[in-house]
Amino acid sequence: MNQPKRRSSCGSDEHTIHRRLFLQGTMAASTASVASFNGLFSVPLLAEETKRHGKKCILLWLCGAPSQFETWDPKPGTATGGPFSAIPTNLPGVHISSLMPKCATIMDKLAVIRSMSTKPSEHFQGIDALTRGDMPRPPFTRPILGSVIAEQLGQLDSPVPQFVLLDPCPEGNEFKAFKAGNWAGWLGAQYGPVRAGGDYGIPNIKQLDSISQADHSDRESLRKFFSKKYENDRRSAAAASHNAAFERVKGLMSCAPLFDMESLPQSDRERYGGGAFAQHALQARHLIENGSTFVMVANGMPWDNHVFQHEMHQMLVPELDNVLYQLISDLEQRGMLDDTLVIAMGEFGRTPWLNDARGRDHYPKAWSLAMAGGGIKGGVVHGATDAEGFEVTDGKVDNRNLFATIFTALGIDPHEDYDLPGLPTFFRVEEDAHPIKEVLV
Amino acid sequence: MERTDDKRMPMAILGGELSADGEMIAAACMDGVYTLDLQSGVRKKHYTHESYARTAFWLSSNELFSTGYDGQARWFRLDSGEENRHQKLHQFWSWDAAISPDRHRYASVTGQYIAGGYKYEPAEEIEPSVVIGDCETGDVVHRLPHVPSVQAVAFSNDGRLVAAGNLMGEVRIFDIHSGDCISTISTADFTSWGIIKSHCYLGGIFALRFTPDDKSLLLAGMGPMRDPMAGNGKQLWQKWEWSSGDQSKMIDQIHDGENGEGLMEALAVHPEGTMFAMGGRLRGGDWNVALFSLETGNRLTTLKTGYRVTTLQFTDEGQSLLVMGTQGQPDHKKDGAFPDFGRIEKYRLS
């Protein structure tokens, strides 16, 4: 019979003291001193040991799908080009939208793919394919990118959540429906995201004043023992998920200060910009710096501009421009860019033609995204579309190629199969789809 | 209303004006500024902006004035076929422009909506949002402040005032001689903070016009909603009586049961002052252009054009209504070019 998992602490007074110091520190009112991974530990060496030096990833999830014409693949002067002009970048001969002047100065650090060509043309299916890497195969649920990366590169026993979704918008139409689904899939609930940001907050992670630290710890041990026994006796996935949730809450209680945006330097907050997406991109940087492995930053589904295309893109694109610039600059300054992959993408692109509602509609046939750092070579523009952006003319990339590229960049074998007893054989990337070698370091 | 004319233009028409003699149209299109002879149907592209042309006006029978999303104003002479002046008005684009009734002054409004706060409150302007200038010399007379983005502008009938309306539903009324802001109107009814798809502001005032006595302003746009990006908010007009300072008050708005759904972006007041027209894009309901009594606010008649209406103008004698706009851009070319999708129609009022 399986034995309950042993406590990692031997129970000595020394450990008890450290544990109490640890909790006192993290339950204190938020201050900059504890709002960091190191601040969670009374013994600095313990912090360094826990903070494994590995690859990390920030996904700027541009849900709703930005227009490639108003970002990475402008077509100025053409019938489909839209109203915004193009500007030169620090890569000779490469132009991007005039809405992105800051990214124009760091194109040597970016890899832009202008030849994405995918199948789903509706949001839910597009989000599914571009966050899981493949089309659905019911009844099996492929884990989302963040879950795979958390499982491969993260530390399950870390007090800091390994996969965080920062999304202040609890709505989001199809994205709302998607968010309500099973993100971790066959990897299990322990690899699902911790959700935070804006309207979500993280409820119920403050320990009640009426319960002492020791009581709280003992109750948790007792609960853990019985529920683990139940889980093992019955091989219960529900109990496993329940346990994973408790583990996560325990971790969140210990690292709550990391989620306190107020604790971040005001100068940083101003640099990133006032909007929720920008603030959470900064928070993503902070989480990655302090032990998270994968942070996904979203803000509802603001890019779905069937209506008000120009009105929305004039605001959203400059925000994205600044966020990417600040994030990549910060990571580079901190010596983290080589180990941190930043991806900015949505679920597809938008039509070359303008509809009669002032907008562009869904277009998976030919679209763009950008990446930087974490094993990705900067200064590369991969692929091309025709003069008016209707078709990919060079270097076509689909979701499988993209995921093969992401996994390879992060040092994860894209073609390894999952160890799934009783399930069909699944690979991280199916059909041996090849990565885009041109953009890999 | 009976349709008496139906013409096509190669590209979307974002603005335009009928000439004083009623025979020619100046059209600001996505790809440049055109004229169209209504009688013969002959259309000609005369010049371009560096981006979309947004407005086009007749300064005389021989001279066009236009503004564009390049932030430029351009003057063009038809007899010589040459641009005779241009003026950089804004760093960002011209959202809208207007010409004074005597054709001596122009006004153009701009402003990029940049997130200024967590809820995407618009940041303060980085350049003056309202520009007033001289049509003859091109010189800018005033650069006046507002909160971006400022999407609609109009002159009063006596030519002394300029009203400019923005994303957040604020209208500022300026004296064009002194440049002073003499009144403001503030209405939250044209702006939404998106709940469903986006946490940001969307909408605003897309058209405004002074009533014939200049004492009131008509405002047009889309009513507030949880998902402004769906575009199916209430087709909305409001009538505001403005007065000095901030004592303005709303005196009428579209009546219950008379609206459908869609963004309204065009207004025109009948020369006799008896009625006004509002138009835009139909999202739900059975009309996208309607006539309303100026006195009672009652809806008089409706049109369902089948395309987005960007410009409305009554002919000088008041017998007809000119309707301009655009269908959706075709999704493929035919014989090497996109089929025409700009629309111009004329309706006789009965």
mmCIF file of C-alpha atoms in Angstrom, chain A residues 144-377:
data_model
loop_
_atom_site.group_PDB
_atom_site.id
_atom_site.type_symbol
_atom_site.label_atom_id
_atom_site.label_comp_id
_atom_site.label_asym_id
_atom_site.label_seq_id
_atom_site.Cartn_x
_atom_site.Cartn_y
_atom_site.Cartn_z
ATOM 1 C CA ILE A 144 -1.939 23.958 -21.763
ATOM 2 C CA LEU A 145 1.553 25.320 -22.470
ATOM 3 C CA GLY A 146 1.938 26.701 -18.966
ATOM 4 C CA SER A 147 1.128 23.370 -17.389
ATOM 5 C CA VAL A 148 3.661 21.535 -19.529
ATOM 6 C CA ILE A 149 6.369 24.051 -18.773
ATOM 7 C CA ALA A 150 5.528 24.071 -15.066
ATOM 8 C CA GLU A 151 5.687 20.286 -15.029
ATOM 9 C CA GLN A 152 8.934 20.129 -16.974
ATOM 10 C CA LEU A 153 10.812 23.085 -15.555
ATOM 11 C CA GLY A 154 9.068 24.006 -12.347
ATOM 12 C CA GLN A 155 9.221 22.756 -8.812
ATOM 13 C CA LEU A 156 6.073 21.193 -7.508
ATOM 14 C CA ASP A 157 7.106 21.731 -3.891
ATOM 15 C CA SER A 158 7.968 25.391 -4.327
ATOM 16 C CA PRO A 159 5.931 27.775 -2.203
ATOM 17 C CA VAL A 160 5.786 30.051 -5.227
ATOM 18 C CA PRO A 161 3.168 29.022 -7.817
ATOM 19 C CA GLN A 162 4.889 27.671 -10.881
ATOM 20 C CA PHE A 163 2.123 28.523 -13.315
ATOM 21 C CA VAL A 164 0.321 31.812 -12.785
ATOM 22 C CA LEU A 165 -2.441 33.357 -14.864
ATOM 23 C CA LEU A 166 -2.734 37.090 -14.357
ATOM 24 C CA ASP A 167 -6.028 38.235 -15.777
ATOM 25 C CA PRO A 168 -8.020 41.019 -14.194
ATOM 26 C CA CYS A 169 -10.980 40.403 -16.449
ATOM 27 C CA PRO A 170 -13.160 37.539 -15.264
ATOM 28 C CA GLU A 171 -15.216 37.796 -18.434
ATOM 29 C CA GLY A 172 -13.920 37.561 -21.981
ATOM 30 C CA ASN A 173 -16.612 35.817 -24.013
ATOM 31 C CA GLU A 174 -15.041 32.660 -25.435
ATOM 32 C CA PHE A 175 -11.963 33.203 -23.303
ATOM 33 C CA LYS A 176 -14.206 33.170 -20.259
ATOM 34 C CA ALA A 177 -15.529 29.781 -21.344
ATOM 35 C CA PHE A 178 -12.014 28.585 -22.005
ATOM 36 C CA LYS A 179 -10.810 29.781 -18.614
ATOM 37 C CA ALA A 180 -13.515 27.704 -16.987
ATOM 38 C CA GLY A 181 -12.172 24.538 -18.601
ATOM 39 C CA ASN A 182 -9.503 22.040 -17.672
ATOM 40 C CA TRP A 183 -6.152 23.706 -18.245
ATOM 41 C CA ALA A 184 -3.749 21.121 -16.918
ATOM 42 C CA GLY A 185 -5.406 18.243 -18.760
ATOM 43 C CA TRP A 186 -3.808 14.847 -18.282
ATOM 44 C CA LEU A 187 -0.966 16.306 -16.212
ATOM 45 C CA GLY A 188 -3.330 16.797 -13.279
ATOM 46 C CA ALA A 189 -4.627 19.677 -11.251
ATOM 47 C CA GLN A 190 -1.320 20.323 -9.513
ATOM 48 C CA TYR A 191 -0.082 21.781 -12.799
ATOM 49 C CA GLY A 192 -3.037 24.052 -13.322
ATOM 50 C CA PRO A 193 -2.627 27.797 -13.031
ATOM 51 C CA VAL A 194 -2.980 29.948 -9.990
ATOM 52 C CA ARG A 195 -5.245 32.739 -11.109
ATOM 53 C CA ALA A 196 -4.757 36.256 -9.882
ATOM 54 C CA GLY A 197 -5.028 39.837 -10.893
ATOM 55 C CA GLY A 198 -7.488 42.656 -10.693
ATOM 56 C CA ASP A 199 -11.006 41.496 -10.077
ATOM 57 C CA TYR A 200 -9.899 38.024 -9.120
ATOM 58 C CA GLY A 201 -7.615 38.896 -6.271
ATOM 59 C CA ILE A 202 -6.730 35.770 -4.375
ATOM 60 C CA PRO A 203 -9.465 35.205 -1.830
ATOM 61 C CA ASN A 204 -9.176 33.321 1.429
ATOM 62 C CA ILE A 205 -5.414 33.144 1.659
ATOM 63 C CA LYS A 206 -5.118 35.109 4.864
ATOM 64 C CA GLN A 207 -4.830 32.972 7.953
ATOM 65 C CA LEU A 208 -7.489 33.692 10.557
ATOM 66 C CA ASP A 209 -6.269 35.553 13.619
ATOM 67 C CA SER A 210 -8.126 33.047 15.789
ATOM 68 C CA ILE A 211 -5.836 30.212 14.686
ATOM 69 C CA SER A 212 -2.229 30.018 15.788
ATOM 70 C CA GLN A 213 0.519 29.077 13.353
ATOM 71 C CA ALA A 214 1.093 25.780 15.126
ATOM 72 C CA ASP A 215 -2.633 24.952 15.085
ATOM 73 C CA HIS A 216 -2.861 25.815 11.444
ATOM 74 C CA SER A 217 0.109 23.612 10.611
ATOM 75 C CA ASP A 218 -1.198 20.692 12.655
ATOM 76 C CA ARG A 219 -4.668 20.870 11.139
ATOM 77 C CA GLU A 220 -3.171 20.924 7.688
ATOM 78 C CA SER A 221 -1.027 17.878 8.480
ATOM 79 C CA LEU A 222 -4.053 15.968 9.698
ATOM 80 C CA ARG A 223 -6.135 16.960 6.684
ATOM 81 C CA LYS A 224 -3.303 16.011 4.376
ATOM 82 C CA PHE A 225 -2.860 12.613 5.969
ATOM 83 C CA PHE A 226 -6.498 11.601 5.712
ATOM 84 C CA SER A 227 -7.115 13.000 2.263
ATOM 85 C CA LYS A 228 -3.945 11.459 0.867
ATOM 86 C CA LYS A 229 -4.942 8.136 2.379
ATOM 87 C CA TYR A 230 -8.364 8.482 0.778
ATOM 88 C CA GLU A 231 -6.794 9.405 -2.542
ATOM 89 C CA ASN A 232 -4.416 6.449 -2.487
ATOM 90 C CA ASP A 233 -7.012 3.947 -1.299
ATOM 91 C CA ARG A 234 -9.436 4.878 -4.027
ATOM 92 C CA ARG A 235 -7.111 6.208 -6.693
ATOM 93 C CA SER A 236 -9.308 9.278 -6.658
ATOM 94 C CA ALA A 237 -8.513 12.012 -9.144
ATOM 95 C CA ALA A 238 -10.990 14.271 -7.378
ATOM 96 C CA ALA A 239 -9.173 13.825 -4.099
ATOM 97 C CA ALA A 240 -5.863 14.409 -5.856
ATOM 98 C CA SER A 241 -7.177 17.667 -7.281
ATOM 99 C CA HIS A 242 -8.506 18.587 -3.857
ATOM 100 C CA ASN A 243 -5.095 17.965 -2.344
ATOM 101 C CA ALA A 244 -3.400 19.909 -5.092
ATOM 102 C CA ALA A 245 -5.709 22.825 -4.402
ATOM 103 C CA PHE A 246 -4.843 22.746 -0.707
ATOM 104 C CA GLU A 247 -1.152 22.598 -1.515
ATOM 105 C CA ARG A 248 -1.572 25.563 -3.768
ATOM 106 C CA VAL A 249 -3.438 27.592 -1.170
ATOM 107 C CA LYS A 250 -0.732 26.786 1.346
ATOM 108 C CA GLY A 251 1.849 28.007 -1.146
ATOM 109 C CA LEU A 252 -0.156 31.120 -1.857
ATOM 110 C CA MET A 253 -0.468 31.891 1.824
ATOM 111 C CA SER A 254 3.276 31.787 2.088
ATOM 112 C CA CYS A 255 3.958 33.992 -0.923
ATOM 113 C CA ALA A 256 1.020 36.370 -0.846
ATOM 114 C CA PRO A 257 3.326 39.404 -0.842
ATOM 115 C CA LEU A 258 4.527 38.455 -4.316
ATOM 116 C CA PHE A 259 1.056 39.229 -5.591
ATOM 117 C CA ASP A 260 0.906 42.629 -3.982
ATOM 118 C CA MET A 261 1.356 45.045 -6.846
ATOM 119 C CA GLU A 262 1.543 47.940 -4.416
ATOM 120 C CA SER A 263 4.841 46.583 -3.199
ATOM 121 C CA LEU A 264 6.498 47.042 -6.591
ATOM 122 C CA PRO A 265 8.585 50.179 -7.075
ATOM 123 C CA GLN A 266 6.496 53.101 -8.244
ATOM 124 C CA SER A 267 9.076 53.961 -10.880
ATOM 125 C CA ASP A 268 8.689 50.507 -12.402
ATOM 126 C CA ARG A 269 4.918 50.778 -12.332
ATOM 127 C CA GLU A 270 5.071 54.101 -14.128
ATOM 128 C CA ARG A 271 7.518 52.788 -16.710
ATOM 129 C CA TYR A 272 5.261 49.895 -17.622
ATOM 130 C CA GLY A 273 2.195 52.096 -17.941
ATOM 131 C CA GLY A 274 -1.035 52.469 -16.088
ATOM 132 C CA GLY A 275 -3.261 49.875 -17.725
ATOM 133 C CA ALA A 276 -4.082 46.540 -16.130
ATOM 134 C CA PHE A 277 -2.274 44.531 -18.783
ATOM 135 C CA ALA A 278 0.913 46.561 -18.349
ATOM 136 C CA GLN A 279 0.793 46.361 -14.569
ATOM 137 C CA HIS A 280 0.357 42.618 -14.675
ATOM 138 C CA ALA A 281 3.206 42.260 -17.157
ATOM 139 C CA LEU A 282 5.380 43.924 -14.526
ATOM 140 C CA GLN A 283 3.972 41.566 -11.930
ATOM 141 C CA ALA A 284 4.842 38.686 -14.245
ATOM 142 C CA ARG A 285 8.432 39.836 -14.301
ATOM 143 C CA HIS A 286 8.391 40.003 -10.512
ATOM 144 C CA LEU A 287 6.969 36.492 -10.215
ATOM 145 C CA ILE A 288 9.474 35.066 -12.662
ATOM 146 C CA GLU A 289 12.284 36.756 -10.770
ATOM 147 C CA ASN A 290 11.075 35.145 -7.603
ATOM 148 C CA GLY A 291 10.520 31.550 -8.529
ATOM 149 C CA SER A 292 7.551 31.177 -10.870
ATOM 150 C CA THR A 293 8.244 29.246 -14.041
ATOM 151 C CA PHE A 294 5.416 30.275 -16.345
ATOM 152 C CA VAL A 295 3.298 33.405 -16.118
ATOM 153 C CA MET A 296 0.520 34.115 -18.568
ATOM 154 C CA VAL A 297 -0.654 37.698 -18.725
ATOM 155 C CA ALA A 298 -4.068 38.339 -20.210
ATOM 156 C CA ASN A 299 -6.732 40.983 -19.942
ATOM 157 C CA GLY A 300 -9.970 39.491 -21.084
ATOM 158 C CA MET A 301 -10.372 39.453 -24.849
ATOM 159 C CA PRO A 302 -9.684 43.049 -25.841
ATOM 160 C CA TRP A 303 -8.140 42.426 -29.253
ATOM 161 C CA ASP A 304 -11.284 41.127 -30.914
ATOM 162 C CA ASN A 305 -11.901 44.313 -32.827
ATOM 163 C CA HIS A 306 -14.657 43.497 -35.283
ATOM 164 C CA VAL A 307 -15.898 46.934 -34.310
ATOM 165 C CA PHE A 308 -13.732 49.922 -33.363
ATOM 166 C CA GLN A 309 -10.583 48.397 -34.864
ATOM 167 C CA HIS A 310 -8.675 51.653 -35.058
ATOM 168 C CA GLU A 311 -10.052 53.028 -31.827
ATOM 169 C CA MET A 312 -8.884 49.935 -29.962
ATOM 170 C CA HIS A 313 -5.588 49.317 -31.733
ATOM 171 C CA GLN A 314 -4.455 52.931 -31.265
ATOM 172 C CA MET A 315 -4.555 52.170 -27.539
ATOM 173 C CA LEU A 316 -3.735 48.476 -27.264
ATOM 174 C CA VAL A 317 -0.760 48.356 -29.603
ATOM 175 C CA PRO A 318 1.185 51.194 -27.948
ATOM 176 C CA GLU A 319 0.562 49.507 -24.615
ATOM 177 C CA LEU A 320 1.906 46.227 -25.981
ATOM 178 C CA ASP A 321 4.822 48.084 -27.551
ATOM 179 C CA ASN A 322 5.823 49.603 -24.238
ATOM 180 C CA VAL A 323 5.246 46.433 -22.244
ATOM 181 C CA LEU A 324 7.433 44.356 -24.549
ATOM 182 C CA TYR A 325 10.119 47.017 -24.534
ATOM 183 C CA GLN A 326 10.162 47.343 -20.745
ATOM 184 C CA LEU A 327 9.946 43.631 -20.105
ATOM 185 C CA ILE A 328 12.723 42.667 -22.459
ATOM 186 C CA SER A 329 14.911 45.552 -21.322
ATOM 187 C CA ASP A 330 14.365 44.642 -17.672
ATOM 188 C CA LEU A 331 15.090 40.969 -18.202
ATOM 189 C CA GLU A 332 18.230 41.834 -20.101
ATOM 190 C CA GLN A 333 19.414 44.256 -17.435
ATOM 191 C CA ARG A 334 18.875 41.613 -14.785
ATOM 192 C CA GLY A 335 20.736 38.990 -16.775
ATOM 193 C CA MET A 336 17.558 36.960 -17.121
ATOM 194 C CA LEU A 337 16.727 37.316 -20.785
ATOM 195 C CA ASP A 338 18.743 34.318 -21.930
ATOM 196 C CA ASP A 339 16.751 32.119 -19.575
ATOM 197 C CA THR A 340 13.343 33.738 -19.923
ATOM 198 C CA LEU A 341 11.292 33.262 -23.037
ATOM 199 C CA VAL A 342 8.796 36.030 -23.725
ATOM 200 C CA ILE A 343 6.004 35.302 -26.190
ATOM 201 C CA ALA A 344 3.441 37.826 -27.419
ATOM 202 C CA MET A 345 0.626 36.303 -29.412
ATOM 203 C CA GLY A 346 -3.075 35.800 -29.795
ATOM 204 C CA GLU A 347 -5.089 32.924 -31.186
ATOM 205 C CA PHE A 348 -4.988 34.047 -34.840
ATOM 206 C CA GLY A 349 -4.729 37.207 -36.889
ATOM 207 C CA ARG A 350 -7.214 39.567 -38.461
ATOM 208 C CA THR A 351 -8.529 39.918 -41.968
ATOM 209 C CA PRO A 352 -6.762 41.989 -44.599
ATOM 210 C CA TRP A 353 -10.117 43.462 -45.551
ATOM 211 C CA LEU A 354 -12.043 45.851 -43.343
ATOM 212 C CA ASN A 355 -15.631 45.044 -42.601
ATOM 213 C CA ASP A 356 -18.366 47.663 -42.655
ATOM 214 C CA ALA A 357 -18.301 47.924 -38.870
ATOM 215 C CA ARG A 358 -14.934 49.721 -38.700
ATOM 216 C CA GLY A 359 -13.144 46.469 -37.918
ATOM 217 C CA ARG A 360 -11.226 43.446 -39.042
ATOM 218 C CA ASP A 361 -12.506 39.910 -38.576
ATOM 219 C CA HIS A 362 -10.816 36.621 -37.662
ATOM 220 C CA TYR A 363 -7.999 35.415 -39.918
ATOM 221 C CA PRO A 364 -5.935 32.335 -39.094
ATOM 222 C CA LYS A 365 -4.520 31.976 -42.600
ATOM 223 C CA ALA A 366 -1.636 34.430 -42.325
ATOM 224 C CA TRP A 367 -0.691 36.185 -39.124
ATOM 225 C CA SER A 368 2.182 37.231 -36.894
ATOM 226 C CA LEU A 369 3.627 36.886 -33.424
ATOM 227 C CA ALA A 370 6.804 37.819 -31.601
ATOM 228 C CA MET A 371 9.171 36.114 -29.181
ATOM 229 C CA ALA A 372 12.351 37.032 -27.381
ATOM 230 C CA GLY A 373 14.913 35.570 -25.006
ATOM 231 C CA GLY A 374 14.991 32.093 -23.493
ATOM 232 C CA GLY A 375 16.695 30.279 -26.324
ATOM 233 C CA ILE A 376 15.219 32.380 -29.102
ATOM 234 C CA LYS A 377 17.536 34.237 -31.442
#
